[in-house]
């Protein structure tokens, strides 16, 4: 909402959204490791506001973790690096779980409050909200199409980078089901934009602290050309087949991937290849 004690305007989207970050990087949120999406879009923004408004005074920060999320409050307290901050968790103190909160909101406003999360969130699976998440996407196929394009680009650059770990969002929609067809149609409309040919290289090093574990992956994404999906696909297939390079083709949606070198089983290892995939709408990449 607008920056006021009496807000009258809702700012639905700022100049740079979390969606823009993922699209520019050609990736999606990851279930494993540090939740960088929350750190960037929530923590850093909140910390900056607190610093500007409160300065060096002690303060209490009220957090909306409910009584079903005690673990989150403990992690919040352990992660706190500001000695002036005291986290407060009133819903936990009151013993209000999610069902109690939803009942209160419904009694007060007459509205069934849906769970709040980003449209491209990767956690509905672990939150037990996958069915509700998919139904919401079916109600808003235009939004679902954008998320599917985001994931499709991510998987094109890295076949392991699906939205739900080993499961992809695209796999959840069946072309033979009437309710899913508008979502898939919206996805195909999203793909009717400039495509690009990319050269992708990846290094998987060993961790400095533990040589038996994998370190942080490093990736290079170089845009080679921009054009129509069909033309770029034919070009990549022709060159790859002429040089005996394995080619993978997605006949339904048009992506073509050629592996120049697959990563090995032992660390450190490298891998890479070229693929034709969705470019940014303006045709200016890389992603």
Short mmCIF file of C-alpha atoms in Angstrom, two decimals:
data_model
loop_
_atom_site.label_atom_id
_atom_site.label_comp_id
_atom_site.label_asym_id
_atom_site.label_seq_id
_atom_site.Cartn_x
_atom_site.Cartn_y
_atom_site.Cartn_z
CA UNK A 1 0.00 0.00 0.00
CA UNK A 2 1.15 3.58 -0.38
CA UNK A 3 3.66 4.96 2.12
CA UNK A 4 1.24 6.61 4.53
CA UNK A 5 -0.41 6.10 7.92
CA UNK A 6 -3.71 6.53 6.08
CA UNK A 7 -3.15 4.60 2.86
CA UNK A 8 -5.62 5.01 0.04
CA UNK A 9 -3.75 3.42 -2.86
CA UNK A 10 -2.56 -0.13 -3.45
CA UNK A 11 0.65 -0.48 -5.47
CA UNK A 12 0.12 -3.87 -7.09
CA UNK A 13 3.56 -4.04 -8.66
CA UNK A 14 6.78 -2.12 -8.12
CA UNK A 15 9.48 -1.35 -10.69
CA UNK A 16 11.30 -4.64 -10.02
CA UNK A 17 9.44 -7.72 -8.81
CA UNK A 18 10.70 -11.08 -7.62
CA UNK A 19 9.26 -12.52 -10.84
CA UNK A 20 11.61 -10.24 -12.79
CA UNK A 21 14.59 -11.59 -10.86
CA UNK A 22 13.75 -15.18 -11.73
CA UNK A 23 12.99 -14.37 -15.36
CA UNK A 24 16.25 -12.47 -15.78
CA UNK A 25 18.18 -15.39 -14.27
CA UNK A 26 16.27 -18.08 -16.15
CA UNK A 27 15.39 -19.99 -12.99
CA UNK A 28 12.65 -20.66 -10.43
CA UNK A 29 12.61 -20.74 -6.61
CA UNK A 30 14.41 -23.71 -5.10
CA UNK A 31 13.02 -25.92 -2.34
CA UNK A 32 16.45 -26.83 -1.01
CA UNK A 33 19.05 -24.61 0.62
CA UNK A 34 18.49 -21.04 1.77
CA UNK A 35 15.12 -19.46 0.93
CA UNK A 36 16.66 -16.59 -1.02
CA UNK A 37 13.26 -15.50 -2.31
CA UNK A 38 12.09 -14.66 1.23
CA UNK A 39 15.41 -13.01 2.08
CA UNK A 40 15.33 -10.77 -1.00
CA UNK A 41 11.63 -9.94 -1.27
CA UNK A 42 10.73 -9.84 2.44
CA UNK A 43 13.70 -9.75 4.81
CA UNK A 44 15.88 -7.20 3.04
CA UNK A 45 12.92 -4.93 2.32
CA UNK A 46 11.69 -5.10 5.91
CA UNK A 47 15.16 -4.53 7.35
CA UNK A 48 15.63 -1.45 5.18
CA UNK A 49 12.28 -0.03 6.31
CA UNK A 50 13.04 -0.67 9.98
CA UNK A 51 16.46 0.98 9.65
CA UNK A 52 14.92 4.05 7.99
CA UNK A 53 12.01 4.43 10.43
CA UNK A 54 13.51 3.30 13.75
CA UNK A 55 17.25 3.75 13.43
CA UNK A 56 19.24 2.55 16.44
CA UNK A 57 16.33 2.26 18.89
CA UNK A 58 15.17 -1.10 20.30
CA UNK A 59 11.99 -2.40 18.68
CA UNK A 60 9.53 -5.29 18.66
CA UNK A 61 8.64 -6.87 15.34
CA UNK A 62 5.28 -8.65 15.23
CA UNK A 63 5.37 -11.78 13.07
CA UNK A 64 2.28 -13.58 11.79
CA UNK A 65 3.40 -17.17 12.40
CA UNK A 66 0.39 -19.13 13.63
CA UNK A 67 0.32 -21.82 16.31
CA UNK A 68 0.93 -24.52 13.68
CA UNK A 69 4.25 -22.85 12.80
CA UNK A 70 6.19 -22.83 16.06
CA UNK A 71 9.22 -24.12 14.19
CA UNK A 72 9.26 -21.02 12.00
CA UNK A 73 9.27 -18.75 15.05
CA UNK A 74 12.22 -20.66 16.51
CA UNK A 75 14.15 -20.34 13.25
CA UNK A 76 13.26 -16.65 13.11
CA UNK A 77 14.67 -16.12 16.58
CA UNK A 78 17.84 -18.09 15.80
CA UNK A 79 18.42 -16.17 12.55
CA UNK A 80 18.01 -12.75 14.18
CA UNK A 81 21.27 -10.79 13.92
CA UNK A 82 19.94 -7.48 15.22
CA UNK A 83 20.41 -7.17 19.03
CA UNK A 84 17.85 -4.34 19.07
CA UNK A 85 15.10 -6.54 17.67
CA UNK A 86 12.65 -8.66 19.66
CA UNK A 87 10.40 -10.97 17.66
CA UNK A 88 6.81 -11.19 18.87
CA UNK A 89 4.44 -14.01 17.83
CA UNK A 90 0.92 -13.21 19.11
CA UNK A 91 -0.90 -15.95 17.19
CA UNK A 92 1.34 -18.56 18.78
CA UNK A 93 0.83 -16.99 22.21
CA UNK A 94 -2.95 -17.14 21.71
CA UNK A 95 -2.82 -20.71 20.41
CA UNK A 96 -4.43 -19.72 17.10
CA UNK A 97 -3.65 -22.19 14.31
CA UNK A 98 -4.50 -21.63 10.66
CA UNK A 99 -8.06 -22.95 10.96
CA UNK A 100 -8.77 -20.63 13.89
CA UNK A 101 -7.36 -17.66 11.97
CA UNK A 102 -9.44 -18.49 8.89
CA UNK A 103 -12.59 -18.80 11.02
CA UNK A 104 -11.93 -15.40 12.61
CA UNK A 105 -11.45 -13.72 9.24
CA UNK A 106 -14.58 -15.32 7.86
CA UNK A 107 -16.65 -14.20 10.88
CA UNK A 108 -15.25 -10.68 10.57
CA UNK A 109 -15.32 -10.14 6.80
CA UNK A 110 -17.50 -12.91 5.38
CA UNK A 111 -14.64 -13.96 3.09
CA UNK A 112 -12.79 -17.28 2.97
CA UNK A 113 -9.20 -16.10 3.09
CA UNK A 114 -6.99 -18.04 0.71
CA UNK A 115 -3.42 -18.85 1.60
CA UNK A 116 -1.07 -16.10 0.52
CA UNK A 117 1.97 -17.03 -1.54
CA UNK A 118 3.66 -16.03 -4.78
CA UNK A 119 2.04 -17.39 -7.93
CA UNK A 120 5.35 -19.14 -8.74
CA UNK A 121 5.95 -20.43 -5.20
CA UNK A 122 7.62 -23.85 -4.96
CA UNK A 123 6.27 -24.70 -1.50
CA UNK A 124 2.56 -25.60 -2.03
CA UNK A 125 3.70 -29.24 -2.19
CA UNK A 126 5.36 -29.18 1.23
CA UNK A 127 2.56 -27.03 2.71
CA UNK A 128 -0.11 -29.53 1.66
CA UNK A 129 -1.72 -26.83 -0.49
CA UNK A 130 -0.98 -28.23 -3.94
CA UNK A 131 -4.59 -29.04 -4.88
CA UNK A 132 -5.77 -25.56 -3.85
CA UNK A 133 -2.83 -24.00 -5.70
CA UNK A 134 -3.70 -25.79 -8.94
CA UNK A 135 -7.38 -24.89 -8.64
CA UNK A 136 -6.45 -21.24 -8.21
CA UNK A 137 -4.34 -21.47 -11.37
CA UNK A 138 -7.28 -22.95 -13.24
CA UNK A 139 -9.33 -19.92 -12.17
CA UNK A 140 -6.60 -17.60 -13.48
CA UNK A 141 -5.16 -19.27 -16.60
CA UNK A 142 -3.40 -16.09 -17.72
CA UNK A 143 -1.31 -16.12 -14.54
CA UNK A 144 -0.75 -19.87 -14.81
CA UNK A 145 0.54 -19.40 -18.36
CA UNK A 146 3.18 -16.94 -17.17
CA UNK A 147 4.35 -19.29 -14.43
CA UNK A 148 4.52 -22.20 -16.87
CA UNK A 149 6.66 -20.11 -19.20
CA UNK A 150 8.96 -19.20 -16.30
CA UNK A 151 9.39 -22.87 -15.40
CA UNK A 152 9.77 -23.93 -19.04
CA UNK A 153 12.66 -21.52 -19.46
CA UNK A 154 14.26 -22.73 -16.23
CA UNK A 155 13.99 -26.39 -17.24
CA UNK A 156 15.37 -25.58 -20.68
CA UNK A 157 18.52 -24.17 -19.13
CA UNK A 158 18.70 -26.92 -16.53
CA UNK A 159 16.52 -30.06 -16.79
CA UNK A 160 16.73 -30.48 -13.00
CA UNK A 161 15.37 -26.99 -12.24
CA UNK A 162 11.67 -27.90 -12.03
CA UNK A 163 9.37 -25.86 -9.84
CA UNK A 164 8.64 -28.64 -7.35
CA UNK A 165 11.94 -30.45 -7.22
CA UNK A 166 11.45 -33.67 -9.18
CA UNK A 167 7.96 -32.61 -10.28
CA UNK A 168 7.17 -29.82 -12.71
CA UNK A 169 4.13 -27.58 -12.74
CA UNK A 170 3.54 -28.42 -16.40
CA UNK A 171 3.14 -32.11 -15.52
CA UNK A 172 0.19 -31.25 -13.26
CA UNK A 173 -2.03 -30.18 -16.18
CA UNK A 174 -3.62 -32.72 -18.51
CA UNK A 175 -4.49 -31.68 -22.10
CA UNK A 176 -7.34 -34.20 -22.01
CA UNK A 177 -9.00 -32.51 -19.06
CA UNK A 178 -11.37 -29.68 -19.96
CA UNK A 179 -10.51 -27.62 -16.87
CA UNK A 180 -6.81 -27.71 -17.74
CA UNK A 181 -7.05 -26.78 -21.40
CA UNK A 182 -7.39 -22.99 -20.83
CA UNK A 183 -4.22 -23.09 -18.72
CA UNK A 184 -2.26 -24.91 -21.41
CA UNK A 185 -3.66 -22.59 -24.09
CA UNK A 186 -2.47 -19.59 -22.08
CA UNK A 187 0.96 -21.23 -21.80
CA UNK A 188 1.18 -21.69 -25.57
CA UNK A 189 0.22 -18.03 -26.03
CA UNK A 190 3.09 -17.11 -23.71
CA UNK A 191 5.45 -19.12 -25.91
CA UNK A 192 4.43 -17.05 -28.95
CA UNK A 193 7.21 -14.55 -28.24
CA UNK A 194 10.81 -14.14 -29.41
CA UNK A 195 12.92 -17.24 -28.76
CA UNK A 196 16.67 -17.41 -28.48
CA UNK A 197 19.51 -19.84 -28.95
CA UNK A 198 21.65 -20.13 -25.82
CA UNK A 199 25.05 -21.60 -25.05
CA UNK A 200 24.98 -22.91 -21.48
CA UNK A 201 28.03 -24.02 -19.48
CA UNK A 202 27.94 -25.31 -15.92
CA UNK A 203 30.60 -26.13 -13.32
CA UNK A 204 29.81 -28.18 -10.21
CA UNK A 205 32.76 -27.75 -7.82
CA UNK A 206 33.42 -29.41 -4.48
CA UNK A 207 32.66 -27.48 -1.31
CA UNK A 208 35.66 -25.78 0.27
CA UNK A 209 34.69 -26.88 3.77
CA UNK A 210 33.95 -30.50 2.79
CA UNK A 211 35.49 -32.03 -0.37
CA UNK A 212 32.90 -34.83 -0.26
CA UNK A 213 30.03 -32.38 -0.79
CA UNK A 214 29.07 -30.28 -3.78
CA UNK A 215 29.81 -26.59 -3.70
CA UNK A 216 27.75 -23.81 -5.21
CA UNK A 217 27.15 -24.39 -8.90
CA UNK A 218 28.49 -21.84 -11.39
CA UNK A 219 26.74 -21.22 -14.69
CA UNK A 220 27.36 -19.22 -17.84
CA UNK A 221 24.46 -18.40 -20.17
CA UNK A 222 25.41 -16.82 -23.50
CA UNK A 223 22.81 -15.75 -26.04
CA UNK A 224 23.84 -16.83 -29.52
CA UNK A 225 20.88 -15.70 -31.64
CA UNK A 226 17.25 -14.55 -31.52
CA UNK A 227 14.48 -15.58 -33.89
CA UNK A 228 11.47 -17.80 -34.43
CA UNK A 229 11.30 -21.01 -32.45
CA UNK A 230 11.01 -23.21 -35.55
CA UNK A 231 13.97 -21.59 -37.32
CA UNK A 232 16.24 -21.76 -34.29
CA UNK A 233 15.26 -25.36 -33.64
CA UNK A 234 16.03 -26.42 -37.21
CA UNK A 235 19.38 -24.66 -37.08
CA UNK A 236 20.40 -26.32 -33.83
CA UNK A 237 19.29 -29.76 -34.96
CA UNK A 238 21.09 -29.46 -38.27
CA UNK A 239 24.41 -28.34 -36.79
CA UNK A 240 24.25 -30.83 -33.91
CA UNK A 241 23.38 -33.83 -36.06
CA UNK A 242 26.15 -32.91 -38.51
CA UNK A 243 28.67 -33.06 -35.66
CA UNK A 244 27.20 -36.14 -34.02
CA UNK A 245 25.99 -34.26 -30.93
CA UNK A 246 22.95 -35.79 -29.17
CA UNK A 247 19.75 -33.77 -29.61
CA UNK A 248 16.57 -33.68 -27.51
CA UNK A 249 13.38 -32.27 -29.04
CA UNK A 250 10.16 -31.25 -27.31
CA UNK A 251 7.77 -31.91 -30.16
CA UNK A 252 4.78 -30.34 -28.38
CA UNK A 253 6.24 -26.96 -27.40
CA UNK A 254 9.26 -26.64 -29.66
CA UNK A 255 12.35 -26.61 -27.46
CA UNK A 256 15.50 -28.22 -28.87
CA UNK A 257 18.48 -29.08 -26.67
CA UNK A 258 21.90 -30.37 -27.77
CA UNK A 259 24.32 -31.75 -25.18
CA UNK A 260 27.93 -31.00 -26.04
CA UNK A 261 29.08 -32.56 -22.77
CA UNK A 262 27.01 -34.15 -20.02
CA UNK A 263 28.17 -33.74 -16.46
CA UNK A 264 29.99 -36.66 -14.91
CA UNK A 265 29.01 -38.56 -11.75
CA UNK A 266 32.04 -37.48 -9.68
CA UNK A 267 32.91 -34.00 -8.39
CA UNK A 268 34.14 -31.63 -9.58
CA UNK A 269 32.49 -31.90 -12.97
CA UNK A 270 31.41 -29.77 -15.91
CA UNK A 271 28.60 -29.94 -18.43
CA UNK A 272 26.91 -27.89 -21.06
CA UNK A 273 25.34 -27.54 -24.45
CA UNK A 274 23.02 -25.37 -26.50
CA UNK A 275 19.29 -25.02 -26.54
CA UNK A 276 16.59 -23.04 -28.27
CA UNK A 277 14.20 -21.63 -25.71
CA UNK A 278 11.97 -18.77 -24.73
CA UNK A 279 13.69 -15.41 -24.76
CA UNK A 280 12.48 -12.26 -23.05
CA UNK A 281 9.51 -10.60 -24.71
CA UNK A 282 11.57 -7.81 -26.20
CA UNK A 283 13.89 -10.37 -27.73
CA UNK A 284 16.79 -8.98 -25.74
CA UNK A 285 18.61 -11.53 -23.62
CA UNK A 286 20.08 -13.38 -22.13
CA UNK A 287 17.15 -14.29 -19.93
#
